[in-house]
PDB file of C-alpha atoms in Angstrom:
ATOM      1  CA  UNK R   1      -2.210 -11.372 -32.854  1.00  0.00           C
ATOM      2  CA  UNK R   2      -2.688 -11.602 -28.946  1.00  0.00           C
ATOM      3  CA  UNK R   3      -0.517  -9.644 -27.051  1.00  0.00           C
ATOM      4  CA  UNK R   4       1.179 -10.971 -23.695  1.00  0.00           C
ATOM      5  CA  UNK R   5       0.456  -8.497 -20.740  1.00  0.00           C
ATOM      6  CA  UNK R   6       1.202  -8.848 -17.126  1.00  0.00           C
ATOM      7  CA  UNK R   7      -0.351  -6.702 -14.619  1.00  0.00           C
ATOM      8  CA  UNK R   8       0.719  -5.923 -11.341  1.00  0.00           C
ATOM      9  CA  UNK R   9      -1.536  -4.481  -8.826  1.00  0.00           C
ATOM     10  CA  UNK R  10      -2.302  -3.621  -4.654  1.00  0.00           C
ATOM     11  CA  UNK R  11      -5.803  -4.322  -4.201  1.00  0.00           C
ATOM     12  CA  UNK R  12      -5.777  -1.537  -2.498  1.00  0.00           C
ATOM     13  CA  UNK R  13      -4.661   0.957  -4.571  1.00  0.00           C
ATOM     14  CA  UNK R  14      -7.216   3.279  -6.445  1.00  0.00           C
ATOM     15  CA  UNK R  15      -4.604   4.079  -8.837  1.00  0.00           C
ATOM     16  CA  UNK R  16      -4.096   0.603 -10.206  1.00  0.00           C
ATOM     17  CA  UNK R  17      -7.687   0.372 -10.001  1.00  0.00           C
ATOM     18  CA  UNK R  18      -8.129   3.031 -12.373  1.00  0.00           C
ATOM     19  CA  UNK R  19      -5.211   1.531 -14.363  1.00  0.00           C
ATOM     20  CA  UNK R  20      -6.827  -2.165 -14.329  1.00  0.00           C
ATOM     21  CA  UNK R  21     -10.355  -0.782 -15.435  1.00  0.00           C
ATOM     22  CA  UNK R  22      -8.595   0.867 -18.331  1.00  0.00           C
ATOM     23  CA  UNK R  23      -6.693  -2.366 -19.493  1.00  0.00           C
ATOM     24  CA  UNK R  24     -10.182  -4.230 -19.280  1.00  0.00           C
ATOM     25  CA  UNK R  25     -11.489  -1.704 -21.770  1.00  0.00           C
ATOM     26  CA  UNK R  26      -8.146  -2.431 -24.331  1.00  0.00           C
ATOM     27  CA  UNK R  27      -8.167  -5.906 -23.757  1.00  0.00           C
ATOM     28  CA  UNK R  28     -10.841  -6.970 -26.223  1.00  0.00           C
ATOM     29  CA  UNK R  29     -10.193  -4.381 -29.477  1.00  0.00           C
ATOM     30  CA  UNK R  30      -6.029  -5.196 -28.874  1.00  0.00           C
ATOM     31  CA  UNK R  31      -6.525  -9.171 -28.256  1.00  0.00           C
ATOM     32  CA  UNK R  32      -4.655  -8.821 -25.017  1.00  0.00           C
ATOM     33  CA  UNK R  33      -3.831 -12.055 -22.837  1.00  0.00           C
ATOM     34  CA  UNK R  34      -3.634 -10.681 -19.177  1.00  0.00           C
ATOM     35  CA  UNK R  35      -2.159 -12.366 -16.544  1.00  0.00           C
ATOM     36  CA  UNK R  36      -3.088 -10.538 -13.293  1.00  0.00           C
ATOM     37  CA  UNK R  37       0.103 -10.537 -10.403  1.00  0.00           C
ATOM     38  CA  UNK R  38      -0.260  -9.577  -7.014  1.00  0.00           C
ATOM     39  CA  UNK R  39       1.918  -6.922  -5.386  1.00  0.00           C
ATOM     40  CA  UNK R  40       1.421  -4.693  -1.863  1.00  0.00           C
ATOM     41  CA  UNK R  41       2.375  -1.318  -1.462  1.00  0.00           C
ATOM     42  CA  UNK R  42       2.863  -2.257   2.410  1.00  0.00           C
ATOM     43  CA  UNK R  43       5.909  -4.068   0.999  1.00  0.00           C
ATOM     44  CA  UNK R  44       7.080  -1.687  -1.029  1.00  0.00           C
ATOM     45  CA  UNK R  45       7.255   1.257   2.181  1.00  0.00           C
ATOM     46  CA  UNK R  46       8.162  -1.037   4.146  1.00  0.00           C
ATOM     47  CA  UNK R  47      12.054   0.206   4.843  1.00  0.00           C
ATOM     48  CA  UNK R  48      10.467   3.575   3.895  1.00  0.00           C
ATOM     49  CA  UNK R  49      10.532   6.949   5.364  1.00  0.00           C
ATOM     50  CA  UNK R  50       6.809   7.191   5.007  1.00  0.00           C
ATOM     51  CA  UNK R  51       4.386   9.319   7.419  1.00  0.00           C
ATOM     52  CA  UNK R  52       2.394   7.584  10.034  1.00  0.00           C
ATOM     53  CA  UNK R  53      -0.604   7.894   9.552  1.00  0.00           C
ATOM     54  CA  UNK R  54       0.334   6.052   5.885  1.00  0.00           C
ATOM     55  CA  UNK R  55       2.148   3.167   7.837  1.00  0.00           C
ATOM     56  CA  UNK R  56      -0.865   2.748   9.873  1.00  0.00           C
ATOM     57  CA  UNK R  57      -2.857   1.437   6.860  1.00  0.00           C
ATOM     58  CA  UNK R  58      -0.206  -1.660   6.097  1.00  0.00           C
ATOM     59  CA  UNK R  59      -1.999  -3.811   8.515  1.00  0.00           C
ATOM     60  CA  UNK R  60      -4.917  -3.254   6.098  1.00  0.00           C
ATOM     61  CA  UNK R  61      -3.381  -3.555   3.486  1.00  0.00           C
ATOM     62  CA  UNK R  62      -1.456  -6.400   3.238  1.00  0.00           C
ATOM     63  CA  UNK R  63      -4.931  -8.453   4.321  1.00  0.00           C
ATOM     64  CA  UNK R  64      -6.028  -7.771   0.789  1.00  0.00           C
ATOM     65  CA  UNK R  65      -2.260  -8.752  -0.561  1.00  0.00           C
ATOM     66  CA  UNK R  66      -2.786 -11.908   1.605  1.00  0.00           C
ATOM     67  CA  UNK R  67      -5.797 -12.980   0.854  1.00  0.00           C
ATOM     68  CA  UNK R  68      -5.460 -13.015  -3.402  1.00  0.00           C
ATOM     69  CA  UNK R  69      -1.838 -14.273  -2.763  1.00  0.00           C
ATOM     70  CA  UNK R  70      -3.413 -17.066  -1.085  1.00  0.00           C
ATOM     71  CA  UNK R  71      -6.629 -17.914  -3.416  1.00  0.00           C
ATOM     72  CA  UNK R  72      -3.949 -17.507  -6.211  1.00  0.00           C
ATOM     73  CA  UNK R  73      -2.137 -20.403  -4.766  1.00  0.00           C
ATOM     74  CA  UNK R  74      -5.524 -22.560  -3.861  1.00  0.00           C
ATOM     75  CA  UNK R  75      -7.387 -21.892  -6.716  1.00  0.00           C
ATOM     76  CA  UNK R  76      -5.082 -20.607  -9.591  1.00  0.00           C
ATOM     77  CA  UNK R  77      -4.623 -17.879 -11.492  1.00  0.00           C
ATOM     78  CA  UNK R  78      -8.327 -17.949 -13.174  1.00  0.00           C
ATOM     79  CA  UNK R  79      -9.772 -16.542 -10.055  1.00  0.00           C
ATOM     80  CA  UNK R  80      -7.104 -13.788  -9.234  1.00  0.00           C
ATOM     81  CA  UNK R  81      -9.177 -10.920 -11.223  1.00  0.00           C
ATOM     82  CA  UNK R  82     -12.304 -11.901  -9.992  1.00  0.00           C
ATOM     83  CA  UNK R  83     -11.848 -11.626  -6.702  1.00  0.00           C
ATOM     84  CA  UNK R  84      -9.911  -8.114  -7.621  1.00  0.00           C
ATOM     85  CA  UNK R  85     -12.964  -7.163  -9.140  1.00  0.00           C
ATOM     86  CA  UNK R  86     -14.690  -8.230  -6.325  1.00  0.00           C
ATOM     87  CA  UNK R  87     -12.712  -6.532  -3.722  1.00  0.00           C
ATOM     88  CA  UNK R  88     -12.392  -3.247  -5.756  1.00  0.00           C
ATOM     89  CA  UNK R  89     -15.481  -2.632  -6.800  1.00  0.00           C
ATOM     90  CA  UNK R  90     -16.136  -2.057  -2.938  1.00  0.00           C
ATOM     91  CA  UNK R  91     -12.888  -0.705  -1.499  1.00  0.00           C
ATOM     92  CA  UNK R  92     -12.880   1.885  -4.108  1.00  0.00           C
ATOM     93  CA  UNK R  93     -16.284   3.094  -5.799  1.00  0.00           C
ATOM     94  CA  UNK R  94     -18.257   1.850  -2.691  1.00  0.00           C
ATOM     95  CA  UNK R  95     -15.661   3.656  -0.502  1.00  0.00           C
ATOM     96  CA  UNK R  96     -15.545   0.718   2.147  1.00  0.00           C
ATOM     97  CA  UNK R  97     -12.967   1.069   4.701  1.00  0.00           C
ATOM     98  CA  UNK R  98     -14.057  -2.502   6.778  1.00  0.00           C
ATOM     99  CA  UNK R  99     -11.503  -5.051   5.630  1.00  0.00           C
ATOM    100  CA  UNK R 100     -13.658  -7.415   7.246  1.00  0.00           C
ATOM    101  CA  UNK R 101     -16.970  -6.820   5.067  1.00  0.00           C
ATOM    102  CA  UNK R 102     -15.481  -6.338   2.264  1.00  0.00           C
ATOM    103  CA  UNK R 103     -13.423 -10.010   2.195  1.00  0.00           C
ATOM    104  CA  UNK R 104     -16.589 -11.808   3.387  1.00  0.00           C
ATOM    105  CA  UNK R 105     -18.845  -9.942   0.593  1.00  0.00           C
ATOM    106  CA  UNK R 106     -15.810 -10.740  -2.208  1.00  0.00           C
ATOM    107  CA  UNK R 107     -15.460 -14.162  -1.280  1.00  0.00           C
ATOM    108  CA  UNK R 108     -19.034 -14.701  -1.947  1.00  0.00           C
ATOM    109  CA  UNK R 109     -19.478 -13.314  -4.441  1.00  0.00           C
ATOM    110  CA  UNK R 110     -16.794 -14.675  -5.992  1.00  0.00           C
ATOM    111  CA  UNK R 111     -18.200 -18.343  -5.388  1.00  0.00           C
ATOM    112  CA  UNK R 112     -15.221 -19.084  -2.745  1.00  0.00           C
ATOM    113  CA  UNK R 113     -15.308 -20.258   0.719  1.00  0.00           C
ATOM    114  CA  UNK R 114     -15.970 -18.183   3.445  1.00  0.00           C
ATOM    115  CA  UNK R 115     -13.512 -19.492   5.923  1.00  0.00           C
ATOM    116  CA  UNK R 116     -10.304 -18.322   2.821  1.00  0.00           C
ATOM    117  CA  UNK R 117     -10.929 -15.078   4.894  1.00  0.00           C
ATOM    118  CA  UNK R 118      -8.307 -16.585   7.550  1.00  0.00           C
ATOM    119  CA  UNK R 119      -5.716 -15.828   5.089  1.00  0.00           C
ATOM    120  CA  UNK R 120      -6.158 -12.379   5.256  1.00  0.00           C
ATOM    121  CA  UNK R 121      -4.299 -12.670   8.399  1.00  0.00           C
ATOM    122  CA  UNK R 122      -1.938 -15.337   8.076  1.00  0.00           C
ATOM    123  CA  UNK R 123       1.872 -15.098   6.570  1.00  0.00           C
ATOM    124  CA  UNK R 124       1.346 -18.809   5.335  1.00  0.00           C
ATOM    125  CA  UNK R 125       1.534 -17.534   1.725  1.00  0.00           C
ATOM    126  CA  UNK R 126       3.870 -14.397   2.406  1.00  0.00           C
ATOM    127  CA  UNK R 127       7.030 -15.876   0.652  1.00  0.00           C
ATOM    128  CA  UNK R 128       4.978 -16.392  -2.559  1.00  0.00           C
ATOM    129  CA  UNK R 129       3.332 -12.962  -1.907  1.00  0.00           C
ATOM    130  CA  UNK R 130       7.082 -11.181  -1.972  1.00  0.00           C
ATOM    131  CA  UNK R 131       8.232 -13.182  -5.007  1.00  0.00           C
ATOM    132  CA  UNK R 132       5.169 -12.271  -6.691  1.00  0.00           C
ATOM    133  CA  UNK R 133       5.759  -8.693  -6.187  1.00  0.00           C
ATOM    134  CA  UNK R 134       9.380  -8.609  -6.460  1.00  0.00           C
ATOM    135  CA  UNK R 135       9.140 -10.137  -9.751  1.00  0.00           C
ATOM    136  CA  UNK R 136       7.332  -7.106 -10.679  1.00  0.00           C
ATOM    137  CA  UNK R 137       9.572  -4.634  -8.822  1.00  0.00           C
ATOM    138  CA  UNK R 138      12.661  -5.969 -10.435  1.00  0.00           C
ATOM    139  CA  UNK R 139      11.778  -5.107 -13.750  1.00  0.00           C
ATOM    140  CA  UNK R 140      10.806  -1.229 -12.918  1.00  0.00           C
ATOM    141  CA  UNK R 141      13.147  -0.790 -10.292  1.00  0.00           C
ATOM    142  CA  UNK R 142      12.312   0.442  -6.256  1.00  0.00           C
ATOM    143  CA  UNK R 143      10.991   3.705  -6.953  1.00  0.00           C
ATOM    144  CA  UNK R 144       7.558   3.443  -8.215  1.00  0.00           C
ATOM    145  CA  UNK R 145       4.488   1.867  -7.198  1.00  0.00           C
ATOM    146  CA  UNK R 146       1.591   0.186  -8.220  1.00  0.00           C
ATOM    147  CA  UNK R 147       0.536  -0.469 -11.399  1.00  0.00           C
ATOM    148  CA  UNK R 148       3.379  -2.186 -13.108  1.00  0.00           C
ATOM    149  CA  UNK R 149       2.446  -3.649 -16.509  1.00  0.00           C
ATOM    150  CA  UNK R 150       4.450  -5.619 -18.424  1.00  0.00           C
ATOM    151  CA  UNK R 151       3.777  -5.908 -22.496  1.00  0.00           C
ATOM    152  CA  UNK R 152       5.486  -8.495 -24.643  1.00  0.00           C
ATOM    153  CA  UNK R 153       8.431  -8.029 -21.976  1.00  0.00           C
ATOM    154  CA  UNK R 154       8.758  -4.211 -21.847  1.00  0.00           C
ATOM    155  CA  UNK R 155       8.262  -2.940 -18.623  1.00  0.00           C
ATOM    156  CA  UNK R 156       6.762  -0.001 -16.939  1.00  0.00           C
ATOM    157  CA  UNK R 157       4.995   1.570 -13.545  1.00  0.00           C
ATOM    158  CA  UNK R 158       1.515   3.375 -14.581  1.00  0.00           C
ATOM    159  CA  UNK R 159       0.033   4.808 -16.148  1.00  0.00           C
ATOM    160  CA  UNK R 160      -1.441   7.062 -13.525  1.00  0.00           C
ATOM    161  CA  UNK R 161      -4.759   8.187 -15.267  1.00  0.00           C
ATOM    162  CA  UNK R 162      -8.164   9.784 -13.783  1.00  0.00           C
ATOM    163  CA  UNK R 163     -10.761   9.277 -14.801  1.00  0.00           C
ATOM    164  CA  UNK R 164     -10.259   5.664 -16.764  1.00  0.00           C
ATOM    165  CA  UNK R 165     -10.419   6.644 -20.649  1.00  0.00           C
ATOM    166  CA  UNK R 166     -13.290   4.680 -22.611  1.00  0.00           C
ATOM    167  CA  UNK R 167     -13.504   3.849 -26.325  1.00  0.00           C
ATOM    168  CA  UNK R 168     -10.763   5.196 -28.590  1.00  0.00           C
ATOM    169  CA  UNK R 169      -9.363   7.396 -26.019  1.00  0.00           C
ATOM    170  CA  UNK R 170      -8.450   3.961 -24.417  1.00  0.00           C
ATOM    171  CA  UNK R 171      -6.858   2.703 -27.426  1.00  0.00           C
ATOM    172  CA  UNK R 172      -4.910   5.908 -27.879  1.00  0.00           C
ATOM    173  CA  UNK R 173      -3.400   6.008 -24.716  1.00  0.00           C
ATOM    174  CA  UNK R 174      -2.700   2.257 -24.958  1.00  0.00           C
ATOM    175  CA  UNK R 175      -0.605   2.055 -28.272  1.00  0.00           C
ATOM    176  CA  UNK R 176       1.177   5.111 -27.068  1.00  0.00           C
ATOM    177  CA  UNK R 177       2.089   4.036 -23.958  1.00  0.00           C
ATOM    178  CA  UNK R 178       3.080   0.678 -25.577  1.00  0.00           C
ATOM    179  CA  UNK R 179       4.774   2.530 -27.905  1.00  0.00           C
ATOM    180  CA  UNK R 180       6.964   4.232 -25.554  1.00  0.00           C
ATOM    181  CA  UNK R 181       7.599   1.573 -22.893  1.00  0.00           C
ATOM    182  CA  UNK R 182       8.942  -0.361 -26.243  1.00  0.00           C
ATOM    183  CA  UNK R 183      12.102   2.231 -26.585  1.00  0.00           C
ATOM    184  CA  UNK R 184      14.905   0.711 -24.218  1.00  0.00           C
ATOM    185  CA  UNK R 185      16.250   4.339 -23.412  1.00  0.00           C
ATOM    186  CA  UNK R 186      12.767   5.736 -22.325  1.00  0.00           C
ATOM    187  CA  UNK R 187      12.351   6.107 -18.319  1.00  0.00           C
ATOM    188  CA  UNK R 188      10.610   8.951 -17.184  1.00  0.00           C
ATOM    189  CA  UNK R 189       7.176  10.657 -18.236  1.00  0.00           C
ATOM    190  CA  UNK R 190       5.615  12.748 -15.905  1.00  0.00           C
ATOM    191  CA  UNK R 191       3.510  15.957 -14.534  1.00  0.00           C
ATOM    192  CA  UNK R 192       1.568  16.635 -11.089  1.00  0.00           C
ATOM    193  CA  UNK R 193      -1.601  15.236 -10.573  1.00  0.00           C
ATOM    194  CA  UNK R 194      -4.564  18.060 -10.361  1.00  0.00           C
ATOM    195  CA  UNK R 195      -7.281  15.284  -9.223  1.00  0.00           C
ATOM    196  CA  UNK R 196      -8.222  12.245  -7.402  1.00  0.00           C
ATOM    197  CA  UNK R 197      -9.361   8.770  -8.993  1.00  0.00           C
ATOM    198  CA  UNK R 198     -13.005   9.692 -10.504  1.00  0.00           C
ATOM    199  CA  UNK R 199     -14.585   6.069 -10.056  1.00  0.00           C
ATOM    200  CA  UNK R 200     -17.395   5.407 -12.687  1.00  0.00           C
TER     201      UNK R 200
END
């Protein structure tokens, strides 16, 4: 039987990157139908105590927000994951910090216009943006970030994993996680992390 899952995710973000390569690797052996949603941590902070030098990457990273907001809109949901993948794979494992590259190389190789980059930097789409990712918000509540996954209605922020489990690892983690999120009294789960996101 498929199983409904939406996925919330910052482009941006190598933890939901982690998260999103992790619900790839379930998807097939648990017949999950993923709908991928748009959220931005620059949102999120933004009425946040947060440091500086953190608030100085917003700019940055609400382009990405802006730009799969808007090709979401123009082009519909099929391409929202593919130009994920495509701006992922080079913010995170290639380690790209020029907003500019990595839109023009995404967009291509995604099959879309070059001139959608213009979004990027326009608020044309914002309102849909901030309904997209309060819709996701809403069902976690404020104080969490980005992943938020949604299965068959249960809702939950995470999981925070490095490095992204493969084969039956995945599938464990999965059905527990399901498992858990599926209890109406469960909220909290959590220890320190001892690493960064280990990219494959």
């Amino acid at each position: 039987m498929t199983t409904a899952v939406d996925f919330w995710f910052d482009p941006s973000c190598p933890w939901a990157w982690m998260t999103s390569r992790w619900v790839d690797e379930v998807s097939t052996a648990r017949d999950l139908e993923v709908t991928w949603h748009i959220m931005s941590l620059a949102i999120l902070n933004e009425d946040k105590d947060v440091p500086e030098s953190y608030r100085a990457n917003f700019p940055r990273l609400l382009r990405y927000a802006r730009l799969v907001t808007a090709v979401g809109e123009l082009e519909g949901q099929s391409k929202v994951k593919p130009l994920y993948d495509a701006l992922g794979t080079r913010i995170h494992p290639g380690g790209s910090k020029d907003a500019d590259e990595v839109i023009a190389a995404a967009l291509a190789e995604v099959g879309l216009p070059a001139d959608y980059a213009r979004y990027a930097d326009s608020d044309e789409y914002d309102a849909q943006l901030r309904a997209s990712h309060n819709d996701g918000i809403d069902r976690v509540g404020q104080e969490v970030g980005t992943p938020v996954i949604a299965v068959n209605g249960s809702a939950f922020f995470g999981p925070v994993i490095s490095p992204t489990p493969r084969g039956e690892k995945a599938l464990v983690l999965w059905d527990g996680i399901v498992a858990a999120a599926s209890y109406d009294g469960f909220f909290e789960l959590k220890r320190t992390r001892t690493r960064e996101p280990q990219f494959d």
